[in-house]
Amino acid sequence: MSATKPRPRPSPATGDEGAGIEPGKEGAAPQSFVRAPPAAAASIVRIEGVRKRFAGTTAVDGVSLDIGRGEFFALLGPSGCGKTTLLRLLAGFEQPDEGEIFIDGEPMAGVPPYRRPVNMMFQSYALFPHMSVAANIGYGLKQQGLPRAEIAARVARLLDLVELGGLGERRPSALSGGQRQRVALARALAREPKLLLLDEPLAALDRKLRERTQLELVALQRRLGLTFVVVTHDQEEALGMATRIAVMEKGRLRQVGTPEDIYERPRSRFVADFIGEVNLFEGTPAGAEGGLVWLDTADGRLAGTGPSGAIALSVRPEDIEIATHRPNATNVVVGRVEGARYRGDDMVVHVRLESGKAVRATRLPHAPPLPADADVFLSWSPQDAVALAE
Amino acid sequence: MSRVLLGIGYVFLYAPIALLVLYSFNASRLVAVWGGFSTKWYGELLRNEAILGATLVSLEVAALAATIAAVLGTLAGTALARWRFPGRTVFSVMATAPLVLPEVITGLSLLLLFVSTEQWLGWPQGRGVLTITIAHATLGLAFVAVVVQARLAAFDRSLEEAALDLGAPPWKVYATITLPLIAPGIATGWLLAFTLSLDDLVLASFTSGPGSSTLPMVIFSAVRLGVSPQINALATILIGLVALVVGLAFWLGRRR
């Protein structure tokens, strides 16, 4: 995860509510604050204390979660954290060992996948290789017993929706990766599900296409007013698309919140570390005063904001100032530069502190070089240091 | 050097067959003496009623046995590839046993089975086309099951899940997704079973009755009385047919 670039911190809402997202607008990730949170919508998905074990391991360990109507909800976590199992429980491919799942108020226990008001887009797309694109998209409609003419009309509309008009007679094998992804999306949308599940929808696309498709997915979700639940291991993807994110680890929910919550107010070391690059300073509580929490760490007494009794501080590389002379700041640590990595829009400097701890800080790419054989001083404001209770 | 070795290998494998094909066009009645080119043995073959009758029996048995084997083998292959059930290992070994068991033993055990069921149940009455067909279906089933099982093992399960997710109940998923995608495997299995049945002498000898001789049986008894060039002609036709069918099976197997 550490290879991903830091994402520009979401600035306060600019008030262009409803302006929508214009594709191609210099490739900026859509900021979630332009989307209204689901105002008091009744939840479409209710997961109550769900547990699922596979031979020897507990894939989903006591998860309770409500997902509101019209949300773009992301399940985020490293591989093996149980996010895909949770999605498969919603689709009905797995049955929970404990707990209950309600979709649109209906209990789903014992309801097979083919009777659920839910459709899924598979990570591999799972397009039927022996059918044309149109037959793939129309497969679900055919199961509903719709007349042939109506199926054809709706397939044509769906093909237009995903901008694949005229490709209906092709075989999936004759399409590019991006086109296949659209066919899979159109097929999953065909039955107008109450809930669309997407398993790593962008994982098979290359980087450029992935960014554009992110924007398109969000625009489509808003236009159709559907609820999307997307599984991803890519924090940038989740931050960029979702209205709410659930971060999972080892089958448990670690934190559920808006992208801003998760990014700016992580509650645990795991979440802080998983969402982008952070420097963690672990220590013992040393009191709280004036809205600040103090911690005794191996690098001295440091201040941050957050719950008292915190055991770690999380500081993002972009919030750290590097100076050659001791600045007058609340949090100052001393170390030696070990190396710098040019990344185009910024430079990552690796600093080894006196305690032996390695810290990353970013600088402007054309800042004057730092001395390799003299002490440098790192400082940051307590407001940028998030105190973590676990 | 390696080409020379390859050449020797090919000669070793195909020289007898080439010779047989060559001599089927021999004008001389003596098998080992070249008497000029002629197709007269093919003409005589067409007038030989015993051989024509046996050919019909063989084709009938082969088509019927291959079809039974394809249906049962597909079911067996599906069960073995998809389900974990008590006794699965035993079933797996039993279904594929005819692949490795000496045919003499399979033939003998089938003969015993038919004799005892006729005693206890009154069926099948006597031995003939029906019993040969059952015997060949048993052999072919093993091949179809293995081919289908391999094809299902390489099958992307998410295709079936996608169909379920789109509202198709399991039987429909099998009919519209699974079956079409493993069809080339089933066809390959059918063709294998067909050629095996056409070739087989041992099982047929054990399970045939009066008036139901298959082609290999007729050839075998004819050869014991002395090799007629007619048999060369017949063998040439059979080689052509089998090569065609095996080639078809190979081509089907390579298609996705």
XYZ file of C-alpha atoms in Angstrom:
646
model
C 0.000 0.000 0.000
C 2.874 2.302 0.692
C 3.628 2.822 -2.993
C 0.541 4.896 -3.583
C 0.881 8.608 -3.790
C -0.528 10.802 -1.066
C -3.847 12.134 -2.062
C -4.508 15.824 -1.767
C -6.283 16.356 1.479
C -9.972 17.118 0.961
C -10.486 20.812 1.441
C -13.631 22.094 3.150
C -16.780 21.812 1.078
C -16.757 24.356 -1.693
C -20.488 24.465 -1.948
C -20.816 23.441 -5.580
C -23.366 20.894 -4.502
C -25.023 19.181 -7.429
C -22.499 20.432 -9.935
C -21.788 16.801 -10.559
C -18.571 15.354 -11.739
C -17.286 16.281 -15.121
C -15.235 13.491 -16.630
C -11.884 14.580 -17.936
C -11.619 17.472 -15.532
C -7.868 17.135 -15.281
C -8.226 13.674 -13.794
C -8.813 14.857 -10.255
C -10.369 12.185 -8.073
C -13.997 12.996 -7.405
C -14.249 14.460 -3.943
C -16.897 12.775 -1.964
C -18.197 15.975 -0.422
C -19.941 16.943 -3.643
C -22.341 14.100 -3.006
C -25.058 14.554 -0.478
C -25.087 11.973 2.301
C -28.242 9.861 2.239
C -30.494 12.049 4.319
C -32.232 9.804 6.819
C -32.867 7.166 4.139
C -34.094 3.845 5.430
C -31.283 1.321 5.228
C -31.392 -1.019 2.261
C -28.943 -3.448 3.811
C -28.889 -4.448 7.433
C -26.201 -6.853 8.605
C -26.598 -8.057 12.174
C -23.799 -9.868 13.954
C -22.817 -11.930 10.939
C -20.136 -14.550 11.358
C -18.799 -16.873 8.660
C -16.202 -19.549 9.197
C -14.345 -21.572 6.617
C -12.285 -24.607 7.504
C -10.131 -23.288 10.322
C -10.483 -19.544 9.739
C -13.155 -17.009 10.552
C -13.567 -14.967 7.386
C -16.237 -12.638 8.758
C -16.203 -12.199 12.510
C -19.282 -10.584 14.002
C -19.985 -7.788 11.535
C -22.949 -5.443 12.030
C -23.546 -2.773 9.448
C -26.305 -0.637 7.950
C -26.075 0.621 4.404
C -28.439 3.398 3.383
C -30.457 3.671 0.197
C -28.532 5.396 -2.560
C -25.159 5.066 -0.867
C -21.922 4.293 -2.661
C -20.479 2.096 0.038
C -16.934 0.750 -0.047
C -15.627 -2.291 1.821
C -11.930 -1.641 2.089
C -9.167 -3.809 3.448
C -6.111 -5.883 2.613
C -6.565 -9.217 0.891
C -7.932 -11.869 3.215
C -9.714 -9.365 5.466
C -13.132 -10.852 4.682
C -14.509 -8.098 2.467
C -15.182 -10.398 -0.470
C -16.805 -12.970 1.807
C -19.102 -10.241 3.135
C -20.043 -9.349 -0.447
C -20.713 -12.994 -1.257
C -22.893 -13.248 1.832
C -24.946 -10.341 0.468
C -25.172 -11.971 -2.978
C -26.242 -15.265 -1.391
C -23.315 -17.401 -2.537
C -22.526 -18.013 1.111
C -24.844 -18.365 4.079
C -23.824 -16.863 7.417
C -23.057 -19.258 10.289
C -24.437 -16.706 12.727
C -26.331 -13.461 12.476
C -28.810 -12.175 9.937
C -28.830 -10.180 6.750
C -31.799 -8.069 5.656
C -32.077 -6.574 2.202
C -34.794 -3.973 1.810
C -36.290 -5.189 5.073
C -36.563 -8.838 3.981
C -34.597 -11.476 5.901
C -32.262 -13.241 3.491
C -31.642 -16.444 5.447
C -32.024 -19.383 3.084
C -32.843 -17.208 0.073
C -30.755 -18.457 -2.881
C -28.824 -16.005 -5.109
C -31.353 -16.316 -7.936
C -34.185 -15.016 -5.754
C -32.397 -11.992 -4.288
C -33.052 -8.426 -5.468
C -29.318 -8.036 -5.845
C -26.911 -8.282 -8.729
C -23.177 -8.580 -8.714
C -20.370 -7.545 -10.985
C -17.562 -10.071 -10.728
C -13.905 -9.234 -10.487
C -13.141 -11.447 -13.493
C -16.340 -10.076 -15.099
C -17.509 -13.697 -15.635
C -18.887 -12.947 -19.093
C -20.368 -16.003 -20.783
C -17.834 -16.771 -23.538
C -20.298 -18.706 -25.688
C -22.820 -15.872 -25.926
C -22.786 -12.542 -27.717
C -22.540 -9.315 -25.761
C -26.276 -8.731 -26.238
C -27.117 -12.248 -25.023
C -24.894 -11.710 -21.999
C -26.677 -8.505 -21.058
C -30.085 -10.006 -21.808
C -29.471 -13.207 -19.842
C -30.993 -11.891 -16.624
C -33.994 -10.434 -18.453
C -34.601 -13.754 -20.190
C -34.785 -15.424 -16.779
C -37.555 -12.985 -15.864
C -39.536 -14.284 -18.825
C -39.792 -10.959 -20.632
C -40.913 -11.031 -24.264
C -38.095 -11.104 -26.782
C -38.840 -7.672 -28.232
C -38.687 -6.033 -24.830
C -35.427 -7.767 -23.988
C -33.936 -6.493 -27.242
C -35.105 -2.951 -26.533
C -33.745 -2.950 -23.003
C -30.436 -4.483 -24.069
C -30.081 -1.728 -26.678
C -30.709 0.914 -23.991
C -28.156 -0.691 -21.683
C -25.575 -0.859 -24.470
C -26.094 2.874 -25.035
C -25.832 3.500 -21.296
C -22.345 1.984 -21.191
C -21.431 3.457 -24.574
C -21.122 0.153 -26.368
C -23.849 0.742 -28.966
C -23.323 -1.404 -32.060
C -21.146 -3.999 -30.328
C -24.048 -6.236 -29.268
C -23.293 -9.007 -31.734
C -19.631 -9.367 -30.760
C -18.307 -12.145 -28.563
C -16.758 -11.029 -25.257
C -13.400 -12.390 -26.446
C -13.413 -9.789 -29.229
C -13.606 -6.879 -26.768
C -10.916 -4.921 -24.939
C -10.591 -5.093 -21.155
C -12.385 -1.795 -20.666
C -15.232 -2.844 -22.941
C -15.645 -6.145 -21.103
C -15.879 -4.252 -17.853
C -18.744 -2.212 -19.311
C -20.537 -5.311 -20.535
C -20.270 -6.808 -17.059
C -21.652 -3.600 -15.599
C -24.538 -3.456 -18.085
C -25.381 -7.103 -17.402
C -25.449 -6.520 -13.658
C -27.669 -3.444 -14.109
C -30.092 -5.131 -16.515
C -32.469 -6.441 -13.867
C -32.583 -3.080 -12.121
C -31.413 -4.502 -8.795
C -32.075 -2.717 -5.534
C -28.463 -3.256 -4.690
C -25.477 -3.606 -6.978
C -22.441 -5.439 -5.637
C -19.102 -4.775 -7.294
C -16.118 -6.997 -6.550
C -12.909 -5.073 -7.294
C -14.571 -3.483 -10.341
C -11.478 -1.641 -11.507
C -8.728 -4.078 -10.580
C -8.330 -5.482 -14.091
C -8.026 -2.085 -15.795
C -4.856 -0.132 -16.414
C -4.185 3.002 -14.417
C -5.478 5.614 -16.851
C -8.673 3.738 -17.601
C -9.155 3.113 -13.901
C -9.308 6.815 -13.083
C -11.806 7.547 -15.836
C -13.930 4.543 -14.935
C -14.016 5.678 -11.303
C -15.643 8.916 -12.383
C -18.049 7.129 -14.691
C -19.119 4.655 -12.015
C -19.875 7.462 -9.587
C -21.774 9.443 -12.218
C -23.773 6.358 -13.191
C -24.586 5.512 -9.595
C -25.897 9.008 -8.970
C -27.881 9.099 -12.182
C -29.578 5.762 -11.516
C -29.996 6.434 -7.809
C -28.934 2.868 -7.027
C -27.116 1.578 -3.980
C -23.618 0.356 -4.806
C -21.518 -1.784 -2.508
C -17.996 -2.029 -3.828
C -15.170 -4.201 -2.541
C -11.678 -2.854 -3.007
C -8.190 -3.131 -1.581
C -7.207 0.223 -3.094
C -7.667 3.058 -0.596
C -7.452 5.726 -3.303
C -10.317 4.071 -5.138
C -12.439 3.910 -1.981
C -11.660 7.503 -0.982
C -12.397 8.718 -4.485
C -15.694 6.971 -5.075
C -17.464 6.132 -1.865
C -19.896 8.086 0.256
C -18.953 5.832 3.149
C -16.166 3.397 3.744
C -15.888 0.407 6.047
C -12.289 -0.564 6.746
C -11.942 -4.265 7.520
C -9.175 -6.264 9.111
C -9.199 -9.978 9.913
C -12.954 -10.312 9.425
C -13.860 -7.358 11.652
C -14.921 -3.805 10.903
C -12.218 -1.474 12.160
C -13.855 1.816 11.273
C -16.888 2.964 9.310
C -17.211 6.542 8.136
C -17.048 9.059 5.335
C -13.791 9.285 3.373
C -12.908 12.425 5.335
C -13.503 10.642 8.644
C -11.366 7.721 7.653
C -8.563 9.816 6.191
C -8.414 12.621 8.719
C -9.697 10.970 11.862
C -8.527 7.373 11.822
C -9.184 5.714 15.166
C -6.584 2.977 15.070
C -3.039 2.422 13.927
C -4.305 -0.119 11.420
C -6.665 2.323 9.705
C -4.172 5.185 9.763
C -1.485 2.981 8.284
C -3.768 1.415 5.682
C -5.196 4.678 4.349
C -2.171 6.129 2.672
C 1.276 6.758 4.071
C 1.672 7.739 7.705
C 4.400 7.917 10.324
C 3.339 6.298 13.584
C 4.866 7.387 16.904
C 3.952 4.926 19.636
C 4.212 5.808 23.295
C 2.554 6.047 26.676
C -0.060 8.652 27.654
C 1.436 11.664 29.390
C -1.659 13.692 30.109
C -3.902 16.085 28.244
C -4.285 19.847 28.403
C -5.684 22.638 26.277
C -7.228 20.276 23.750
C -3.898 18.521 23.205
C -2.946 14.970 24.161
C 0.630 14.295 25.181
C 2.525 11.093 24.647
C 5.940 9.980 25.862
C 7.653 8.365 22.886
C 11.173 7.172 22.140
C 11.617 10.469 20.311
C 10.514 12.660 23.200
C 7.243 14.067 24.431
C 4.922 14.729 21.460
C 1.503 16.361 21.216
C -1.486 15.536 19.067
C -5.231 15.852 18.971
C -7.677 13.086 19.748
C -8.898 10.972 22.625
C -6.949 11.120 25.881
C -5.223 7.884 26.731
C -4.045 7.518 23.142
C -1.150 5.172 22.587
C 0.095 6.400 19.214
C 0.301 9.505 17.045
C -0.135 9.400 13.294
C 1.519 12.076 11.164
C 1.296 12.218 7.384
C 4.499 12.854 5.392
C 2.994 15.937 3.749
C 2.375 17.564 7.170
C 6.023 17.375 8.258
C 8.344 20.377 7.817
C 12.051 19.750 7.364
C 14.523 22.407 8.532
C 18.270 22.621 9.019
C 17.884 24.740 12.158
C 15.761 23.954 15.181
C 12.357 25.559 14.586
C 10.175 26.949 17.325
C 7.402 24.334 17.291
C 5.548 22.055 19.701
C 6.691 18.825 18.057
C 10.305 18.674 16.984
C 12.417 15.562 16.390
C 16.006 15.323 15.165
C 17.514 12.934 12.642
C 19.769 12.428 9.612
C 18.690 12.269 5.978
C 19.128 8.757 4.581
C 17.931 9.418 1.056
C 15.376 11.140 -1.096
C 13.075 9.781 -3.749
C 11.875 12.067 -6.558
C 8.273 11.325 -7.491
C 7.460 14.058 -9.976
C 5.003 16.172 -8.047
C 6.904 15.843 -4.794
C 9.969 14.334 -3.168
C 9.956 11.806 -0.330
C 12.752 12.260 2.165
C 13.696 9.354 4.412
C 15.000 10.497 7.770
C 16.503 8.264 10.478
C 15.732 9.682 13.930
C 18.071 9.492 16.903
C 15.910 6.728 18.338
C 16.524 4.662 15.201
C 13.024 5.225 13.869
C 12.602 5.822 10.110
C 10.327 8.729 9.161
C 9.101 9.823 5.750
C 8.440 13.465 4.935
C 7.601 15.093 1.637
C 9.084 18.290 0.183
C 8.566 20.249 -2.988
C 10.498 18.611 -5.809
C 12.752 21.622 -6.397
C 13.525 22.493 -2.772
C 17.245 23.021 -2.048
C 19.106 19.798 -1.219
C 19.465 18.768 2.408
C 22.833 18.076 4.029
C 23.553 14.358 4.272
C 25.974 14.636 7.204
C 24.253 17.124 9.492
C 21.210 16.943 11.719
C 17.858 17.986 10.291
C 14.829 18.991 12.320
C 11.370 17.655 11.628
C 8.385 19.507 13.013
C 4.619 19.393 12.700
C 1.666 21.041 14.315
C -0.292 19.117 16.990
C -3.415 19.587 14.847
C -1.836 17.392 12.156
C -0.920 14.636 14.610
C -3.889 12.319 15.073
C -3.901 10.593 18.457
C -4.941 6.944 18.161
C -6.469 5.015 21.027
C -5.697 1.539 19.619
C 20.965 -36.521 -35.671
C 17.732 -35.944 -33.815
C 15.916 -35.843 -37.157
C 17.315 -39.231 -38.067
C 16.124 -40.640 -34.764
C 12.727 -39.101 -35.328
C 12.645 -40.662 -38.784
C 13.479 -44.075 -37.356
C 10.715 -43.636 -34.803
C 8.159 -42.785 -37.440
C 9.238 -45.711 -39.638
C 8.940 -48.020 -36.658
C 5.439 -46.736 -35.917
C 3.977 -46.348 -39.357
C 5.822 -48.708 -41.725
C 3.520 -51.673 -40.937
C 0.445 -49.527 -41.502
C 1.824 -48.073 -44.717
C 2.643 -51.545 -45.949
C -0.857 -52.721 -45.174
C -2.405 -49.835 -47.073
C -0.043 -50.456 -49.990
C -0.907 -54.150 -50.216
C -4.627 -53.409 -50.163
C -4.068 -52.112 -53.710
C -2.134 -55.227 -54.721
C -3.528 -57.064 -57.770
C -1.963 -60.343 -56.690
C -3.825 -62.794 -54.496
C -0.601 -63.601 -52.679
C -0.188 -61.232 -49.816
C 3.572 -60.772 -49.986
C 3.992 -60.573 -53.756
C 3.400 -57.293 -55.609
C 1.289 -57.934 -58.737
C 0.512 -54.402 -59.872
C -1.987 -51.759 -58.771
C -5.644 -52.689 -58.484
C -8.746 -51.752 -56.486
C -10.466 -55.065 -57.051
C -10.288 -56.133 -53.386
C -12.348 -53.100 -52.464
C -14.963 -54.245 -54.968
C -14.957 -57.763 -53.578
C -15.225 -56.392 -50.080
C -18.478 -54.649 -50.989
C -19.899 -57.969 -52.172
C -18.914 -59.787 -48.969
C -22.157 -60.032 -46.981
C -20.549 -61.339 -43.769
C -18.268 -58.317 -43.584
C -20.992 -55.838 -44.516
C -23.301 -57.289 -41.845
C -20.557 -57.133 -39.232
C -19.810 -53.539 -40.215
C -23.435 -52.583 -39.612
C -23.425 -54.337 -36.223
C -20.202 -52.575 -35.269
C -21.448 -49.124 -36.276
C -24.743 -49.663 -34.475
C -23.019 -50.833 -31.308
C -20.437 -48.048 -31.458
C -22.992 -45.263 -31.926
C -25.296 -46.577 -29.215
C -22.505 -47.328 -26.732
C -20.848 -43.946 -27.306
C -24.137 -42.157 -26.692
C -24.852 -44.045 -23.469
C -21.256 -43.454 -22.376
C -21.517 -39.731 -23.136
C -24.658 -39.290 -21.031
C -23.560 -41.418 -18.061
C -19.939 -40.267 -18.301
C -20.980 -36.606 -18.211
C -23.068 -37.233 -15.103
C -20.244 -39.179 -13.464
C -17.655 -36.558 -14.425
C -19.852 -33.771 -13.059
C -20.403 -35.596 -9.795
C -16.684 -36.282 -9.403
C -15.608 -32.743 -10.241
C -18.244 -30.887 -8.274
C -19.455 -32.763 -5.247
C -17.845 -34.070 -2.133
C -19.851 -37.085 -1.060
C -19.124 -40.147 1.061
C -17.450 -42.816 -1.025
C -16.315 -40.303 -3.649
C -12.837 -41.811 -3.873
C -14.235 -45.299 -4.291
C -16.615 -44.072 -6.957
C -13.795 -42.263 -8.730
C -11.659 -45.397 -8.815
C -14.587 -47.576 -9.906
C -15.629 -45.257 -12.711
C -12.159 -45.097 -14.164
C -11.177 -48.707 -13.462
C -11.881 -49.898 -17.041
C -9.124 -47.535 -18.195
C -6.446 -49.564 -16.454
C -8.035 -52.979 -15.988
C -6.988 -55.618 -18.556
C -9.836 -55.946 -21.030
C -9.841 -59.693 -20.555
C -10.844 -59.179 -16.938
C -13.477 -56.552 -17.746
C -14.845 -58.858 -20.445
C -14.924 -61.874 -18.200
C -16.592 -60.032 -15.332
C -19.212 -58.581 -17.665
C -19.894 -62.036 -19.081
C -20.380 -63.396 -15.567
C -22.675 -60.479 -14.772
C -24.825 -61.037 -17.839
C -25.055 -64.786 -17.236
C -26.056 -64.363 -13.605
C -28.576 -61.570 -14.233
C -30.144 -63.719 -16.915
C -30.474 -66.503 -14.357
C -31.885 -64.336 -11.587
C -33.816 -61.686 -13.501
C -34.344 -63.258 -16.904
C -32.577 -60.305 -18.534
C -30.747 -59.853 -20.856
C -32.026 -62.844 -22.794
C -28.980 -64.407 -24.333
C -26.065 -62.394 -25.523
C -25.878 -60.246 -28.597
C -25.886 -56.629 -29.712
C -27.398 -55.450 -26.405
C -24.732 -57.017 -24.203
C -21.876 -55.830 -26.439
C -23.333 -52.326 -26.318
C -23.529 -52.379 -22.524
C -19.954 -53.649 -22.313
C -18.654 -50.947 -24.639
C -20.667 -48.262 -22.873
C -18.951 -49.278 -19.621
C -15.547 -48.816 -21.206
C -16.472 -45.565 -22.946
C -18.034 -44.130 -19.807
C -14.659 -44.141 -18.102
C -13.118 -42.084 -20.896
C -15.972 -39.565 -21.043
C -15.926 -39.180 -17.254
C -12.205 -38.415 -17.262
C -12.464 -35.881 -20.096
C -15.505 -34.137 -18.588
C -13.945 -34.068 -15.127
C -10.803 -32.438 -16.513
C -12.848 -29.861 -18.366
C -14.885 -29.016 -15.288
C -11.754 -28.742 -13.170
C -10.580 -25.947 -15.480
C -14.029 -24.341 -15.505
C -14.414 -20.813 -14.128
C -16.987 -21.236 -11.380
C -17.785 -17.537 -11.368
C -19.571 -18.053 -14.706
C -22.094 -20.277 -12.965
C -22.323 -17.896 -10.035
C -22.971 -15.020 -12.436
C -25.837 -16.955 -14.013
C -27.290 -17.780 -10.582
C -26.953 -14.130 -9.657
C -28.860 -13.154 -12.799
C -31.842 -15.193 -11.683
C -31.323 -18.595 -13.269
C -32.121 -21.565 -10.989
C -29.394 -24.242 -10.772
C -30.840 -26.606 -13.397
C -31.050 -23.766 -15.872
C -27.506 -22.694 -15.102
C -26.378 -26.222 -15.911
C -28.348 -26.292 -19.155
C -27.437 -22.830 -20.438
C -23.936 -22.251 -19.074
C -22.209 -25.416 -17.894
C -23.349 -27.840 -20.580
C -22.585 -25.618 -23.607
C -19.143 -24.868 -22.228
C -18.198 -28.487 -21.584
C -19.853 -29.687 -24.812
C -16.545 -29.938 -26.705
C -15.296 -32.227 -23.918
C -18.403 -34.381 -24.144
C -18.064 -34.570 -27.934
C -14.428 -35.580 -27.590
C -15.474 -38.261 -25.134
C -18.212 -39.504 -27.475
C -15.777 -39.819 -30.368
C -13.242 -41.628 -28.174
C -15.909 -44.040 -26.983
C -17.032 -44.556 -30.591
C -13.547 -45.486 -31.839
C -12.854 -47.666 -28.809
C -16.024 -49.609 -29.501
C -15.215 -49.897 -33.182
C -11.728 -51.249 -32.346
C -12.627 -53.587 -29.570
C -12.211 -57.304 -29.994
C -11.807 -58.629 -26.485
C -14.930 -57.280 -24.789
C -17.012 -58.078 -27.859
C -15.730 -61.657 -27.953
C -16.767 -62.204 -24.344
C -20.180 -60.626 -24.579
C -21.381 -61.476 -28.086
C -23.737 -64.252 -29.003
C -24.567 -66.125 -32.180
C -25.319 -63.871 -35.115
C -23.912 -60.750 -33.528
C -20.328 -60.619 -34.643
C -18.652 -57.250 -34.793
C -16.210 -56.265 -37.497
C -13.019 -56.891 -35.497
C -14.358 -60.366 -34.631
C -14.980 -61.176 -38.301
C -11.547 -59.889 -39.303
C -9.869 -61.846 -36.548
C -11.495 -65.124 -37.501
C -10.843 -64.478 -41.188
C -7.162 -63.844 -40.566
C -6.846 -67.126 -38.695
C -7.890 -68.946 -41.854
C -5.333 -67.073 -43.924
C -4.906 -63.447 -44.809
C -7.036 -62.347 -47.730
C -6.199 -59.061 -49.475
C -9.845 -58.169 -48.788
C -8.899 -57.790 -45.152
C -6.163 -55.360 -46.144
C -8.743 -53.298 -47.975
C -11.092 -53.394 -45.000
C -8.277 -52.463 -42.621
C -7.369 -49.505 -44.831
C -10.934 -48.217 -44.684
C -11.008 -48.687 -40.907
C -7.698 -46.852 -40.472
C -9.084 -43.965 -42.490
C -12.278 -43.872 -40.442
C -10.513 -44.050 -37.088
C -7.967 -41.415 -38.122
C -10.817 -39.149 -39.146
C -12.686 -39.592 -35.871
C -9.592 -39.210 -33.691
C -8.569 -36.121 -35.655
C -12.037 -34.687 -35.089
C -11.839 -35.462 -31.371
C -8.434 -33.782 -31.151
C -9.691 -30.711 -33.003
C -12.754 -30.452 -30.756
C -10.597 -30.863 -27.675
C -8.366 -27.956 -28.696
C -11.258 -25.588 -29.240
C -12.226 -23.565 -26.186
